Amino acid sequence: MSKLSLVIILAAGDSTRMKSSQSKVLHKIAGRSLIENLLVSVDSLSPENHTVVVGAKKEEVINHLSEIAPKAKTVVQEKRDGTGSAARLALDNHKGDGTVLILAGDTPLLTKQTLQEFLAAHKGDGNKASVLTAQLPDPTGYGRIIRGEQGEISKIVEEKDTTADEKDIDEVNTGVYLFDISVLRKVIGDLKSNNAQNELYLTDAIALINQSGEKSFAILSNDYTETLGINDRTQLAEAAAIMRDRINHEHMQNGVTIIDPTTTWIDAQVKIEADATIYPGSAITGDSYIKANAVIGPRTTLDSCQVEEGARVIESNCTESKIGKAAKVGPFTYLRKGTVLKNESKAGAFVEIKNSSIGEGSKVPHLSYVGDAEIGNETNIGAATVFVNYDGEKKHKTKVGDHVRIGSDTMLVAPVSIGDGAYTAAGSIINEDVPAGAIGIGRARQVNILGWVLRKRKESKSAAAAKKAGAKE
Ligand code: UD1
Ligand code: CA
């Protein structure tokens, strides 16, 4: 049997301090919404039921939950009259007793370990009510923990209701609680809104439980950074930085070299193998997977990309692409969705590739656009080649064989196909297939008009230089 009957996540608040058209709990750090980060940790406790209290921007939150936590039940709080009233709604929608964990949807940094330790302490001591607390260097904005003579918790006072003395208390309520459900049920109907915000505070349940003859306990967490709540964009950035450091630390412990962890942003779900190296200013997001000995950066963005062993990606921006073993990308390369670079291939400077595969050992070294193409092995695409895939209405495909040499500045007008071992002449516009072994030349023949400069630009420096070189009119 699970040790937790119910988890309640409070996420109905209006989040006015975020000044956002989006719900606060949907804002992201490390590629996951705030509420998803929290759920990942909460789920390690294997709760029997989840209830999320939603309200402000509820459709958006319900939609998101149906994707990330389809089993979670949602309860709508129409009137945002406080955390106490939100928790009560969730309790009223739950049958049965046992233990409930209550948390705010805006504390994404809580770890599995801390929640497990909190639960173990609550259960181990036979507590009926426990509050997770933290000592903050700057407690402003948080509810303060008032302890009694024996160190037990007597009440929680919200910032707006504190006296000058209470403001100096640095132990705060993290908004994470464990309650015996039947004990909480007895008092939750008695919460009063006679406070500075005119709300029903869940925090007041502590004082009420104490008055009812049961005891409440404050359990101090040893890492305050985990318990930070996000109410505005500054706190969002602070939390993101803490999460970044945590993720980078873990990769480094696993053998990844990160040259500058402060400028390296890696999403939570990214996988990186030992002996990969990440240079400064890089972001690796989505479902990216970086294999051993790959070198990424500096200043590279990889979103949901797979980078095979020993590949190198410098100063580039890549999305939903596969970069083969020992392939080279960059600098200044743009790989868009559906790019597949096979082993030892190359996409060089100022090259954009979309929905195309580049065969083993093939190269697109400079200044090219490759769209909707299939390129064979050991082929070279000359500088400034454009795969002309769009006729203004539809996209078309280009096929290029093995060991092909596309001359510089070729326009390959799709649909078109270049056979194995074929060449195209530099500067060609190729709109007919080139058979294997042929050279396709699609350009006007060059004509030299002798003496033209001497006749038409008589007094120019060019004419003088030509004369000196022996040119005649
Ligand atoms: C709350 C605590 C405070 C604690 C802090 C920790 C109360 C009264 N205060 O303050 O002691 O130090 O969290 O981060 O609980 N919510 C609802 N319905 C409502 C109001 C809020 O669902 O009617 C949700 C919010 O969406 C949010 C959570 O409850 O996820 C906390 O609300 P918030 O307004 O952020 O409370 P704080 O002022 O941070
Ligand atoms: Ca908060």
Short mmCIF file of C-alpha atoms and ligand atoms in Angstrom, two decimals:
data_model
loop_
_atom_site.label_atom_id
_atom_site.label_comp_id
_atom_site.label_asym_id
_atom_site.label_seq_id
_atom_site.Cartn_x
_atom_site.Cartn_y
_atom_site.Cartn_z
CA MET A 1 0.00 0.00 0.00
CA SER A 2 1.20 3.48 -0.79
CA LYS A 3 2.16 5.69 2.11
CA LEU A 4 0.27 8.57 0.55
CA SER A 5 -3.45 8.46 -0.18
CA LEU A 6 -3.60 11.84 -1.84
CA VAL A 7 -1.50 14.66 -3.24
CA ILE A 8 -3.10 18.06 -3.63
CA ILE A 9 -1.39 20.61 -5.83
CA LEU A 10 -2.69 24.15 -5.51
CA ALA A 11 -2.61 25.87 -8.87
CA ALA A 12 -5.69 28.05 -9.04
CA GLY A 13 -4.06 31.35 -8.17
CA ASP A 14 -4.25 34.38 -10.45
CA SER A 15 -0.45 34.75 -10.51
CA THR A 16 -0.78 38.50 -10.83
CA ARG A 17 2.91 39.01 -10.04
CA MET A 18 3.94 37.09 -13.19
CA LYS A 19 2.16 39.65 -15.42
CA SER A 20 1.59 36.93 -17.99
CA SER A 21 -1.19 35.87 -20.34
CA GLN A 22 -0.15 32.31 -19.57
CA SER A 23 -0.84 30.44 -16.36
CA LYS A 24 2.11 30.61 -13.97
CA VAL A 25 2.39 26.84 -13.56
CA LEU A 26 2.81 26.49 -17.34
CA HIS A 27 5.91 28.66 -17.45
CA LYS A 28 8.95 26.53 -18.06
CA ILE A 29 12.30 25.82 -16.52
CA ALA A 30 14.67 23.21 -17.96
CA GLY A 31 12.15 22.52 -20.73
CA ARG A 32 9.34 21.44 -18.41
CA SER A 33 6.45 23.41 -17.00
CA LEU A 34 6.70 24.36 -13.34
CA ILE A 35 3.95 21.90 -12.48
CA GLU A 36 5.58 19.10 -14.48
CA ASN A 37 8.85 19.59 -12.62
CA LEU A 38 6.94 19.29 -9.37
CA LEU A 39 4.98 16.23 -10.51
CA VAL A 40 8.18 14.38 -11.45
CA SER A 41 9.35 14.66 -7.83
CA VAL A 42 5.93 14.01 -6.31
CA ASP A 43 5.40 10.86 -8.37
CA SER A 44 8.46 9.27 -6.80
CA LEU A 45 6.30 8.92 -3.65
CA SER A 46 3.74 6.86 -5.65
CA PRO A 47 0.64 8.61 -4.33
CA GLU A 48 -2.68 6.81 -4.83
CA ASN A 49 -4.49 9.93 -6.07
CA HIS A 50 -3.57 13.34 -7.44
CA THR A 51 -5.86 16.32 -7.28
CA VAL A 52 -4.87 19.61 -8.86
CA VAL A 53 -6.89 22.66 -7.89
CA VAL A 54 -7.25 24.89 -10.94
CA GLY A 55 -8.93 28.25 -11.43
CA ALA A 56 -7.20 31.07 -13.25
CA LYS A 57 -6.70 30.08 -16.92
CA LYS A 58 -8.09 26.70 -16.04
CA GLU A 59 -8.67 25.38 -19.60
CA GLU A 60 -4.98 25.86 -20.37
CA VAL A 61 -3.91 24.11 -17.16
CA ILE A 62 -6.40 21.24 -17.59
CA ASN A 63 -5.23 20.76 -21.16
CA HIS A 64 -1.61 20.64 -20.11
CA LEU A 65 -2.36 18.19 -17.28
CA SER A 66 -4.17 15.88 -19.68
CA GLU A 67 -0.86 15.60 -21.55
CA ILE A 68 1.60 15.29 -18.67
CA ALA A 69 -0.51 13.68 -15.92
CA PRO A 70 -3.63 12.10 -17.41
CA LYS A 71 -4.49 10.39 -14.13
CA ALA A 72 -4.61 13.63 -12.14
CA LYS A 73 -8.05 14.79 -11.14
CA THR A 74 -8.80 18.49 -11.41
CA VAL A 75 -11.06 20.49 -9.13
CA VAL A 76 -12.10 23.99 -10.13
CA GLN A 77 -11.86 26.81 -7.60
CA GLU A 78 -14.14 29.48 -9.06
CA LYS A 79 -13.44 32.14 -6.45
CA ARG A 80 -9.79 32.55 -5.49
CA ASP A 81 -10.31 33.08 -1.79
CA GLY A 82 -7.13 31.51 -0.55
CA THR A 83 -4.99 28.40 -0.24
CA GLY A 84 -7.18 27.13 2.62
CA SER A 85 -10.29 27.22 0.52
CA ALA A 86 -8.47 25.59 -2.41
CA ALA A 87 -7.26 22.72 -0.21
CA ARG A 88 -10.75 22.30 1.23
CA LEU A 89 -12.28 21.94 -2.24
CA ALA A 90 -9.81 19.18 -3.05
CA LEU A 91 -10.49 17.40 0.25
CA ASP A 92 -14.25 17.61 -0.28
CA ASN A 93 -13.72 15.84 -3.59
CA HIS A 94 -11.80 13.00 -2.03
CA LYS A 95 -13.27 10.06 -0.15
CA GLY A 96 -11.34 8.20 2.48
CA ASP A 97 -8.61 8.85 5.02
CA GLY A 98 -4.87 8.36 5.19
CA THR A 99 -2.14 10.90 4.55
CA VAL A 100 -2.30 13.88 2.22
CA LEU A 101 0.65 15.82 0.81
CA ILE A 102 -0.25 19.40 -0.11
CA LEU A 103 2.02 21.57 -2.23
CA ALA A 104 1.86 24.76 -4.25
CA GLY A 105 2.17 24.38 -8.00
CA ASP A 106 4.85 27.06 -8.08
CA THR A 107 7.68 25.24 -6.25
CA PRO A 108 9.39 23.34 -9.08
CA LEU A 109 12.77 22.82 -7.42
CA LEU A 110 11.68 20.33 -4.75
CA THR A 111 13.57 17.08 -5.18
CA LYS A 112 12.44 13.49 -4.73
CA GLN A 113 14.96 13.08 -1.90
CA THR A 114 13.59 16.00 0.10
CA LEU A 115 9.98 14.89 -0.32
CA GLN A 116 10.89 11.32 0.61
CA GLU A 117 12.78 12.48 3.71
CA PHE A 118 9.88 14.75 4.67
CA LEU A 119 7.42 11.87 4.36
CA ALA A 120 9.72 9.51 6.28
CA ALA A 121 10.08 12.04 9.14
CA HIS A 122 6.31 12.65 9.25
CA LYS A 123 5.51 8.93 9.32
CA GLY A 124 8.42 7.99 11.58
CA ASP A 125 7.37 10.43 14.30
CA GLY A 126 3.68 9.57 13.95
CA ASN A 127 2.83 13.22 13.18
CA LYS A 128 -0.69 14.36 12.33
CA ALA A 129 0.50 17.59 10.70
CA SER A 130 3.95 18.48 9.40
CA VAL A 131 5.14 21.59 7.61
CA LEU A 132 8.32 21.61 5.55
CA THR A 133 10.26 24.74 6.43
CA ALA A 134 13.43 26.41 5.22
CA GLN A 135 15.82 29.04 6.48
CA LEU A 136 16.09 31.72 3.82
CA PRO A 137 18.78 34.39 3.53
CA ASP A 138 15.93 36.70 2.52
CA PRO A 139 12.58 35.52 3.90
CA THR A 140 10.60 38.45 2.44
CA GLY A 141 7.25 37.40 1.03
CA TYR A 142 7.03 34.03 2.74
CA GLY A 143 4.95 32.91 5.71
CA ARG A 144 7.07 32.91 8.91
CA ILE A 145 7.25 29.93 11.25
CA ILE A 146 6.46 30.77 14.86
CA ARG A 147 7.84 28.11 17.18
CA GLY A 148 6.82 27.56 20.79
CA GLU A 149 8.96 26.97 23.92
CA GLN A 150 9.80 23.36 23.06
CA GLY A 151 10.56 24.19 19.46
CA GLU A 152 7.19 22.89 18.25
CA ILE A 153 5.40 25.00 15.63
CA SER A 154 2.62 27.12 17.04
CA LYS A 155 1.50 29.02 13.94
CA ILE A 156 2.45 30.45 10.57
CA VAL A 157 2.17 34.19 9.98
CA GLU A 158 1.93 35.53 6.44
CA GLU A 159 4.29 38.35 5.43
CA LYS A 160 1.42 40.85 5.20
CA ASP A 161 0.24 39.95 8.71
CA THR A 162 3.62 39.96 10.47
CA THR A 163 4.65 42.25 13.30
CA ALA A 164 8.06 43.95 13.04
CA ASP A 165 9.60 41.27 15.28
CA GLU A 166 8.09 38.41 13.29
CA LYS A 167 9.55 39.87 10.07
CA ASP A 168 13.03 39.08 11.42
CA ILE A 169 12.28 35.35 11.59
CA ASP A 170 14.15 33.64 8.78
CA GLU A 171 12.47 30.23 9.02
CA VAL A 172 9.68 30.15 6.46
CA ASN A 173 6.81 27.99 5.30
CA THR A 174 7.73 26.29 2.03
CA GLY A 175 4.07 25.59 1.25
CA VAL A 176 4.64 21.82 1.53
CA TYR A 177 2.55 20.00 4.13
CA LEU A 178 1.64 16.49 5.23
CA PHE A 179 -1.59 15.98 7.11
CA ASP A 180 -3.57 13.13 8.50
CA ILE A 181 -6.66 13.63 6.34
CA SER A 182 -9.19 13.18 9.14
CA VAL A 183 -7.36 15.70 11.36
CA LEU A 184 -7.26 18.28 8.57
CA ARG A 185 -10.92 17.68 7.69
CA LYS A 186 -11.91 18.55 11.27
CA VAL A 187 -10.37 22.03 11.18
CA ILE A 188 -10.45 23.12 7.56
CA GLY A 189 -14.05 24.31 7.76
CA ASP A 190 -13.11 26.65 10.61
CA LEU A 191 -10.57 28.78 8.73
CA LYS A 192 -11.33 32.50 8.93
CA SER A 193 -10.48 35.28 6.52
CA ASN A 194 -9.76 37.95 9.14
CA ASN A 195 -6.31 38.74 7.75
CA ALA A 196 -4.58 41.32 5.58
CA GLN A 197 -5.52 39.58 2.32
CA ASN A 198 -9.05 38.64 3.31
CA GLU A 199 -8.37 35.04 2.33
CA LEU A 200 -8.75 31.63 3.89
CA TYR A 201 -5.14 30.65 4.57
CA LEU A 202 -4.21 26.98 4.63
CA THR A 203 -1.39 28.06 6.93
CA ASP A 204 -3.94 28.82 9.67
CA ALA A 205 -4.83 25.12 9.78
CA ILE A 206 -1.65 24.64 11.83
CA ALA A 207 -2.80 26.88 14.69
CA LEU A 208 -6.28 25.28 14.54
CA ILE A 209 -4.82 21.77 14.73
CA ASN A 210 -2.77 22.81 17.75
CA GLN A 211 -5.90 24.25 19.41
CA SER A 212 -7.75 21.00 18.73
CA GLY A 213 -5.24 19.20 20.93
CA GLU A 214 -3.13 17.58 18.20
CA LYS A 215 0.43 18.76 17.62
CA SER A 216 1.96 20.17 14.43
CA PHE A 217 5.59 19.81 13.53
CA ALA A 218 7.96 21.88 11.48
CA ILE A 219 10.57 19.90 9.59
CA LEU A 220 13.46 22.01 8.39
CA SER A 221 14.82 21.17 4.95
CA ASN A 222 18.57 21.44 4.59
CA ASP A 223 18.65 23.04 1.14
CA TYR A 224 16.55 26.18 1.00
CA THR A 225 17.03 26.59 -2.74
CA GLU A 226 14.73 23.62 -3.32
CA THR A 227 11.84 25.30 -1.67
CA LEU A 228 11.85 28.62 -3.51
CA GLY A 229 8.42 29.58 -4.79
CA ILE A 230 8.01 31.33 -8.12
CA ASN A 231 5.79 34.37 -8.07
CA ASP A 232 7.45 36.69 -10.59
CA ARG A 233 9.88 36.64 -13.53
CA THR A 234 12.91 37.35 -11.35
CA GLN A 235 12.18 34.28 -9.26
CA LEU A 236 11.54 32.32 -12.46
CA ALA A 237 15.03 33.20 -13.69
CA GLU A 238 16.58 32.38 -10.30
CA ALA A 239 14.89 28.99 -10.23
CA ALA A 240 15.96 28.28 -13.81
CA ALA A 241 19.57 29.04 -12.89
CA ILE A 242 19.42 26.73 -9.87
CA MET A 243 17.94 23.97 -12.02
CA ARG A 244 20.61 24.58 -14.69
CA ASP A 245 23.39 24.20 -12.12
CA ARG A 246 21.80 21.05 -10.75
CA ILE A 247 21.46 19.46 -14.21
CA ASN A 248 25.00 20.46 -15.26
CA HIS A 249 26.43 19.14 -12.00
CA GLU A 250 24.81 15.78 -12.62
CA HIS A 251 26.17 15.55 -16.19
CA MET A 252 29.65 16.50 -15.01
CA GLN A 253 29.48 13.84 -12.30
CA ASN A 254 28.59 11.39 -15.09
CA GLY A 255 31.71 12.28 -17.07
CA VAL A 256 30.55 15.06 -19.40
CA THR A 257 32.98 18.00 -19.76
CA ILE A 258 31.13 21.31 -19.50
CA ILE A 259 33.63 24.11 -20.03
CA ASP A 260 31.42 26.87 -18.62
CA PRO A 261 28.42 25.61 -16.64
CA THR A 262 27.04 29.11 -16.11
CA THR A 263 26.39 29.60 -19.84
CA THR A 264 25.36 26.04 -20.66
CA TRP A 265 21.62 25.34 -20.55
CA ILE A 266 20.54 21.73 -20.74
CA ASP A 267 16.92 20.61 -20.45
CA ALA A 268 15.96 18.05 -17.84
CA GLN A 269 15.23 15.22 -20.26
CA VAL A 270 18.39 15.54 -22.38
CA LYS A 271 20.78 12.55 -22.35
CA ILE A 272 24.53 13.03 -22.70
CA GLU A 273 27.12 10.26 -22.63
CA ALA A 274 30.43 10.42 -20.79
CA ASP A 275 33.32 12.11 -22.61
CA ALA A 276 31.11 14.45 -24.59
CA THR A 277 32.32 18.07 -24.35
CA ILE A 278 30.08 21.12 -24.26
CA TYR A 279 31.66 24.51 -24.99
CA PRO A 280 30.30 27.80 -23.58
CA GLY A 281 27.10 29.48 -24.67
CA SER A 282 25.28 26.33 -25.73
CA ALA A 283 21.69 25.22 -25.14
CA ILE A 284 20.65 21.58 -25.51
CA THR A 285 16.92 21.16 -25.26
CA GLY A 286 13.98 18.85 -25.86
CA ASP A 287 14.72 15.16 -26.29
CA SER A 288 18.30 15.63 -27.45
CA TYR A 289 20.74 12.78 -27.08
CA ILE A 290 24.48 13.47 -27.30
CA LYS A 291 26.79 10.49 -27.55
CA ALA A 292 30.35 9.94 -26.31
CA ASN A 293 33.16 12.14 -27.61
CA ALA A 294 30.80 14.48 -29.40
CA VAL A 295 31.87 18.11 -29.15
CA ILE A 296 29.14 20.74 -28.98
CA GLY A 297 29.60 24.50 -29.16
CA PRO A 298 30.62 27.13 -28.48
CA ARG A 299 27.34 28.99 -28.97
CA THR A 300 25.30 26.09 -30.32
CA THR A 301 21.60 25.36 -29.93
CA LEU A 302 20.42 21.78 -30.31
CA ASP A 303 16.70 21.15 -29.93
CA SER A 304 15.63 17.49 -29.96
CA CYS A 305 18.69 16.42 -31.91
CA GLN A 306 20.60 13.18 -31.87
CA VAL A 307 24.36 13.61 -32.12
CA GLU A 308 26.38 10.44 -32.65
CA GLU A 309 29.82 9.57 -31.34
CA GLY A 310 32.64 11.92 -32.13
CA ALA A 311 30.51 14.38 -34.10
CA ARG A 312 31.37 18.07 -33.86
CA VAL A 313 28.83 20.91 -33.95
CA ILE A 314 30.27 24.45 -33.77
CA GLU A 315 28.31 27.74 -33.55
CA SER A 316 25.17 26.26 -35.06
CA ASN A 317 21.43 26.02 -34.62
CA CYS A 318 19.86 22.60 -35.13
CA THR A 319 16.33 21.30 -34.61
CA GLU A 320 15.01 17.73 -34.81
CA SER A 321 18.06 16.58 -36.74
CA LYS A 322 20.31 13.54 -36.64
CA ILE A 323 24.03 14.14 -36.83
CA GLY A 324 26.00 10.99 -37.63
CA LYS A 325 29.19 9.57 -36.21
CA ALA A 326 32.18 11.90 -36.67
CA ALA A 327 30.08 14.27 -38.80
CA LYS A 328 31.06 17.95 -38.81
CA VAL A 329 28.60 20.81 -38.54
CA GLY A 330 29.35 24.53 -38.55
CA PRO A 331 30.35 27.14 -37.91
CA PHE A 332 27.11 29.04 -38.62
CA THR A 333 25.02 26.14 -39.87
CA TYR A 334 21.24 25.91 -39.64
CA LEU A 335 19.87 22.37 -39.56
CA ARG A 336 16.09 22.28 -39.61
CA LYS A 337 13.59 19.56 -38.89
CA GLY A 338 14.20 16.27 -40.65
CA THR A 339 17.89 16.73 -41.46
CA VAL A 340 19.90 13.51 -41.38
CA LEU A 341 23.66 13.81 -41.67
CA LYS A 342 25.10 10.33 -42.09
CA ASN A 343 28.46 9.25 -40.69
CA GLU A 344 31.46 11.45 -41.48
CA SER A 345 29.43 13.88 -43.53
CA LYS A 346 29.77 17.64 -43.32
CA ALA A 347 27.51 20.69 -43.31
CA GLY A 348 29.73 23.76 -43.29
CA ALA A 349 29.55 27.51 -42.92
CA PHE A 350 26.33 29.30 -43.87
CA VAL A 351 24.57 26.14 -44.93
CA GLU A 352 20.85 25.59 -44.28
CA ILE A 353 19.41 22.09 -44.56
CA LYS A 354 15.80 20.98 -44.15
CA ASN A 355 14.10 17.59 -44.48
CA SER A 356 17.06 16.08 -46.30
CA SER A 357 19.55 13.30 -45.88
CA ILE A 358 23.25 13.74 -46.61
CA GLY A 359 25.01 10.43 -47.28
CA GLU A 360 28.10 8.99 -45.63
CA GLY A 361 31.20 11.08 -46.25
CA SER A 362 29.26 13.61 -48.34
CA LYS A 363 29.90 17.31 -47.93
CA VAL A 364 27.93 20.53 -48.20
CA PRO A 365 30.81 22.75 -47.18
CA HIS A 366 29.78 26.36 -47.90
CA LEU A 367 26.90 28.81 -48.42
CA SER A 368 24.18 26.42 -49.61
CA TYR A 369 20.49 25.67 -49.14
CA VAL A 370 19.48 22.01 -49.23
CA GLY A 371 15.73 21.34 -48.97
CA ASP A 372 13.79 18.09 -49.53
CA ALA A 373 16.82 16.28 -50.93
CA GLU A 374 18.32 12.85 -50.72
CA ILE A 375 22.06 12.92 -51.30
CA GLY A 376 24.10 9.72 -51.68
CA ASN A 377 27.54 8.83 -50.33
CA GLU A 378 30.89 10.58 -50.93
CA THR A 379 29.24 13.38 -52.89
CA ASN A 380 30.38 17.01 -52.87
CA ILE A 381 27.98 19.90 -53.17
CA GLY A 382 29.89 22.95 -54.44
CA ALA A 383 29.75 26.30 -52.68
CA ALA A 384 26.56 28.35 -53.05
CA THR A 385 24.49 25.52 -54.49
CA VAL A 386 20.76 25.92 -53.99
CA PHE A 387 18.26 23.08 -54.01
CA VAL A 388 15.35 24.97 -55.55
CA ASN A 389 12.59 22.96 -53.91
CA TYR A 390 9.69 25.41 -54.04
CA ASP A 391 7.87 26.36 -57.23
CA GLY A 392 5.84 29.00 -55.43
CA GLU A 393 3.05 26.58 -54.62
CA LYS A 394 4.47 23.16 -53.86
CA LYS A 395 7.68 21.63 -52.54
CA HIS A 396 9.51 19.10 -54.75
CA LYS A 397 12.24 16.55 -54.17
CA THR A 398 15.79 16.31 -55.48
CA LYS A 399 17.83 13.14 -55.63
CA VAL A 400 21.60 13.22 -55.91
CA GLY A 401 23.56 9.94 -56.25
CA ASP A 402 26.91 8.68 -54.92
CA HIS A 403 30.26 10.28 -55.81
CA VAL A 404 28.56 13.23 -57.50
CA ARG A 405 30.32 16.60 -57.95
CA ILE A 406 27.85 19.46 -58.01
CA GLY A 407 29.68 22.55 -59.34
CA SER A 408 29.65 25.76 -57.33
CA ASP A 409 26.59 27.94 -57.69
CA THR A 410 24.41 25.24 -59.23
CA MET A 411 20.62 25.69 -59.01
CA LEU A 412 19.04 22.25 -58.79
CA VAL A 413 15.45 22.95 -59.78
CA ALA A 414 13.29 20.21 -58.24
CA PRO A 415 11.96 17.73 -59.06
CA VAL A 416 15.28 16.65 -60.52
CA SER A 417 17.67 13.78 -60.17
CA ILE A 418 21.46 13.58 -60.57
CA GLY A 419 22.83 10.08 -61.29
CA ASP A 420 25.77 8.36 -59.59
CA GLY A 421 29.17 9.79 -60.47
CA ALA A 422 27.65 12.71 -62.44
CA TYR A 423 28.95 16.31 -62.46
CA THR A 424 27.26 19.64 -62.95
CA ALA A 425 29.13 22.64 -64.35
CA ALA A 426 29.61 25.59 -62.01
CA GLY A 427 26.89 28.22 -62.34
CA SER A 428 24.41 25.82 -63.95
CA ILE A 429 20.66 25.88 -63.65
CA ILE A 430 19.78 22.21 -63.74
CA ASN A 431 16.10 21.48 -64.38
CA GLU A 432 16.51 18.23 -66.27
CA ASP A 433 17.82 14.96 -64.87
CA VAL A 434 21.56 14.35 -65.30
CA PRO A 435 22.29 10.68 -66.05
CA ALA A 436 25.03 8.73 -64.20
CA GLY A 437 28.50 9.71 -65.35
CA ALA A 438 27.33 12.73 -67.40
CA ILE A 439 28.10 16.40 -66.83
CA GLY A 440 25.09 18.67 -66.83
CA ILE A 441 25.82 22.15 -68.17
CA GLY A 442 22.94 24.55 -67.89
CA ARG A 443 24.27 28.03 -68.62
CA ALA A 444 24.91 30.40 -71.57
CA ARG A 445 28.16 29.85 -73.46
CA GLN A 446 30.74 32.56 -72.70
CA VAL A 447 31.51 35.18 -75.41
CA ASN A 448 34.59 37.51 -75.24
CA ILE A 449 34.19 40.80 -77.22
CA LEU A 450 37.78 41.86 -77.84
CA GLY A 451 38.76 45.52 -77.30
CA TRP A 452 35.37 46.49 -75.87
CA VAL A 453 36.82 48.39 -72.88
CA LEU A 454 39.26 50.30 -75.10
CA ARG A 455 36.36 51.43 -77.34
CA LYS A 456 33.59 52.04 -74.81
CA ARG A 457 35.60 53.22 -71.75
CA LYS A 458 38.30 55.12 -73.55
CA GLU A 459 39.60 57.35 -70.70
CA SER A 460 39.23 54.81 -67.89
CA LYS A 461 41.98 53.32 -65.75
CA SER A 462 40.78 49.93 -66.96
CA ALA A 463 41.46 50.95 -70.57
CA ALA A 464 44.95 52.21 -69.59
CA ALA A 465 45.73 48.95 -67.80
CA ALA A 466 44.46 46.92 -70.77
CA LYS A 467 46.59 48.93 -73.18
CA LYS A 468 49.65 48.40 -71.00
CA ALA A 469 48.92 44.68 -71.15
CA GLY A 470 48.97 44.88 -74.95
CA ALA A 471 45.22 44.90 -75.68
CA LYS A 472 44.14 46.34 -79.02
CA GLU A 473 40.92 48.25 -79.96
C1 UD1 B 1 2.09 30.68 0.29
C2 UD1 B 1 1.92 30.48 1.79
C3 UD1 B 1 3.16 30.99 2.49
C4 UD1 B 1 4.38 30.26 1.98
C5 UD1 B 1 4.47 30.34 0.45
C6 UD1 B 1 5.55 29.37 -0.03
C7 UD1 B 1 -0.47 30.70 2.28
C8 UD1 B 1 -1.54 31.58 2.82
N1 UD1 B 1 0.76 31.21 2.25
O1 UD1 B 1 2.20 32.07 0.04
O2 UD1 B 1 3.05 30.79 3.89
O3 UD1 B 1 5.55 30.81 2.57
O4 UD1 B 1 3.23 29.95 -0.15
O5 UD1 B 1 5.79 29.49 -1.40
O6 UD1 B 1 -0.75 29.57 1.93
N2 UD1 B 1 -3.70 29.16 -4.80
C9 UD1 B 1 -4.91 28.58 -5.11
N3 UD1 B 1 -6.07 29.22 -4.77
C10 UD1 B 1 -6.06 30.40 -4.13
C11 UD1 B 1 -4.83 31.00 -3.81
C12 UD1 B 1 -3.67 30.35 -4.15
O7 UD1 B 1 -4.95 27.50 -5.70
O8 UD1 B 1 -7.16 30.92 -3.85
C13 UD1 B 1 -2.47 28.47 -5.20
C14 UD1 B 1 -1.60 29.30 -6.11
O9 UD1 B 1 -1.89 29.04 -7.47
C15 UD1 B 1 -0.19 28.85 -5.74
C16 UD1 B 1 -0.34 28.38 -4.29
O10 UD1 B 1 -1.71 28.22 -4.06
O11 UD1 B 1 0.24 27.76 -6.53
C17 UD1 B 1 0.24 29.39 -3.33
O12 UD1 B 1 -0.37 30.64 -3.56
P1 UD1 B 1 0.47 31.98 -3.59
O13 UD1 B 1 -0.45 33.10 -3.85
O14 UD1 B 1 1.65 31.81 -4.47
O15 UD1 B 1 0.92 32.03 -2.06
P2 UD1 B 1 2.16 32.76 -1.43
O16 UD1 B 1 1.83 34.18 -1.25
O17 UD1 B 1 3.37 32.43 -2.20
CA CA B 2 3.88 31.31 -4.11
#
